[in-house]
């Protein structure tokens, strides 16, 4: 997804940066809005087809810039309608994007990094290690491609109504590029999604939760997965740097900045690890009275990992125990598992640079 001859790829530039680009060409700011609409809304990448730009400007653009979109190396369609694409990310590597159609919405799950350095114990992406951050155009390119290649919904809406940063990578460890992409997702001149329909999911990089709260109030999901530090240290190693108390305080600050919008807490259900009644009670005490909802995720197994999924009965009992006392709790349906597209199964193709550099897995959290 590079532009070759040092041309600027306009695909990943949010409005402010695109306006600065046009200012440098001596052009008015509205040119940025025009090019955004052509690119993101009409899917046009050829400046020559952008007919409301003067011929001179189109020629000037062709010399200095390009709109470079990604081409997947593979598309897989699941029996349940889920679609997974593999997008090359250089040096033989690739990241994955998943589309999950439902009657009320179409959710696109996008990747933010090639691999992930945070090494959560139950995650296929983490097990692959980390190679690099995706650029803003590589992140937005996943959305561009899905919008162009999926049929519209029966009601005429675009196929993708919701976007979650829940693919490969830790979005808040690639803050600048994720923010640029999120700005485009909610811009009226690009994808025009409401902030409620764009969700950044984080394992808990606390300083960047605060930053996101100031910069862009999209919805926030937090991968909690354990109700105490001893267990969370083991499952989500970033917890050793930012323990639960610190993480939750950042969550409540985030919620308070945005009229107490609910934060979603993701909780992967691991048999005999975090799924007992005592764990449910402990979780309840953390979230009681707060703007919080819980999303239970049945663990999705992958090769080389020993965890097991909690039984359906255990998950139901855990959910009921929290619900009875007034928490909003949902359980995520597993989708696309016949094409390895379910939560936590996205492995892509990653050459781990961190493990080879630091020589040990535990040291990987140091790069967060
Ligand atoms: N890095 C971010 C976003 C990507 S992961 C984060 O951790 O939040 C999206 C969700 O899938 C996270 O809640 C993650 O913990 C969860 N997940 C990871 N591995 C999983 C697995 N094997 N089964 C079920 N959920 C998993
Ligand atoms: Fe990274 Fe999220 Fe997987 Fe943890 S769960 S290793 S933060 S992608």
Short mmCIF file of N, CA, C and O and ligand atoms in Angstrom, two decimals, residues 116-120 122-123 125-126 167-170 203 223 225, ligand 2:
data_model
loop_
_atom_site.label_atom_id
_atom_site.label_comp_id
_atom_site.label_asym_id
_atom_site.label_seq_id
_atom_site.Cartn_x
_atom_site.Cartn_y
_atom_site.Cartn_z
N UNK A 116 0.53 -8.10 17.33
CA UNK A 116 0.32 -7.30 18.54
C UNK A 116 1.40 -7.65 19.55
O UNK A 116 1.77 -8.82 19.68
N UNK A 117 1.88 -6.63 20.24
CA UNK A 117 2.98 -6.85 21.18
C UNK A 117 2.50 -7.20 22.58
O UNK A 117 3.31 -7.50 23.46
N UNK A 118 1.19 -7.14 22.82
CA UNK A 118 0.73 -7.19 24.22
C UNK A 118 0.55 -8.59 24.78
O UNK A 118 0.38 -8.78 25.97
N UNK A 119 0.57 -9.58 23.91
CA UNK A 119 0.77 -10.96 24.36
C UNK A 119 -0.27 -11.49 25.34
O UNK A 119 0.07 -12.23 26.27
N UNK A 120 -1.54 -11.14 25.13
CA UNK A 120 -2.58 -11.70 26.00
C UNK A 120 -2.58 -13.22 25.82
O UNK A 120 -2.41 -13.73 24.72
N UNK A 122 -4.63 -15.61 25.71
CA UNK A 122 -5.68 -16.38 25.03
C UNK A 122 -5.90 -15.89 23.60
O UNK A 122 -6.94 -16.17 23.01
N UNK A 123 -4.95 -15.14 23.02
CA UNK A 123 -5.21 -14.45 21.75
C UNK A 123 -4.25 -14.91 20.66
O UNK A 123 -3.02 -14.86 20.84
N UNK A 125 -3.65 -13.44 17.81
CA UNK A 125 -2.83 -12.33 17.30
C UNK A 125 -1.63 -12.13 18.20
O UNK A 125 -0.49 -11.96 17.73
N UNK A 126 -1.87 -12.15 19.50
CA UNK A 126 -0.78 -11.97 20.46
C UNK A 126 0.27 -13.06 20.32
O UNK A 126 1.48 -12.80 20.41
N UNK A 167 -9.94 -6.11 15.32
CA UNK A 167 -9.19 -7.07 14.54
C UNK A 167 -7.80 -7.25 15.14
O UNK A 167 -7.63 -7.24 16.36
N UNK A 168 -6.81 -7.40 14.28
CA UNK A 168 -5.46 -7.60 14.80
C UNK A 168 -4.89 -6.30 15.35
O UNK A 168 -5.05 -5.23 14.76
N UNK A 169 -4.22 -6.40 16.49
CA UNK A 169 -3.50 -5.25 17.01
C UNK A 169 -4.19 -4.55 18.15
O UNK A 169 -5.39 -4.75 18.42
N UNK A 170 -3.42 -3.74 18.87
CA UNK A 170 -3.94 -2.93 19.96
C UNK A 170 -4.04 -1.50 19.43
O UNK A 170 -3.02 -0.82 19.24
N UNK A 203 -6.95 -3.10 25.36
CA UNK A 203 -6.65 -3.96 26.50
C UNK A 203 -6.23 -3.12 27.71
O UNK A 203 -5.98 -3.68 28.77
N UNK A 223 -11.04 -4.50 27.20
CA UNK A 223 -10.87 -5.94 27.36
C UNK A 223 -10.45 -6.22 28.80
O UNK A 223 -9.27 -6.24 29.12
N UNK A 225 -11.60 -8.98 31.10
CA UNK A 225 -11.31 -10.43 31.13
C UNK A 225 -11.03 -11.03 32.50
O UNK A 225 -10.98 -12.26 32.65
FE1 LIG B 2 -3.23 -7.71 21.44
FE2 LIG B 2 -5.85 -7.46 21.94
FE3 LIG B 2 -4.79 -9.86 21.33
FE4 LIG B 2 -4.25 -8.72 23.68
S1 LIG B 2 -6.27 -9.42 22.94
S2 LIG B 2 -2.76 -9.70 22.32
S3 LIG B 2 -4.13 -6.56 23.13
S4 LIG B 2 -4.90 -8.08 19.98
#
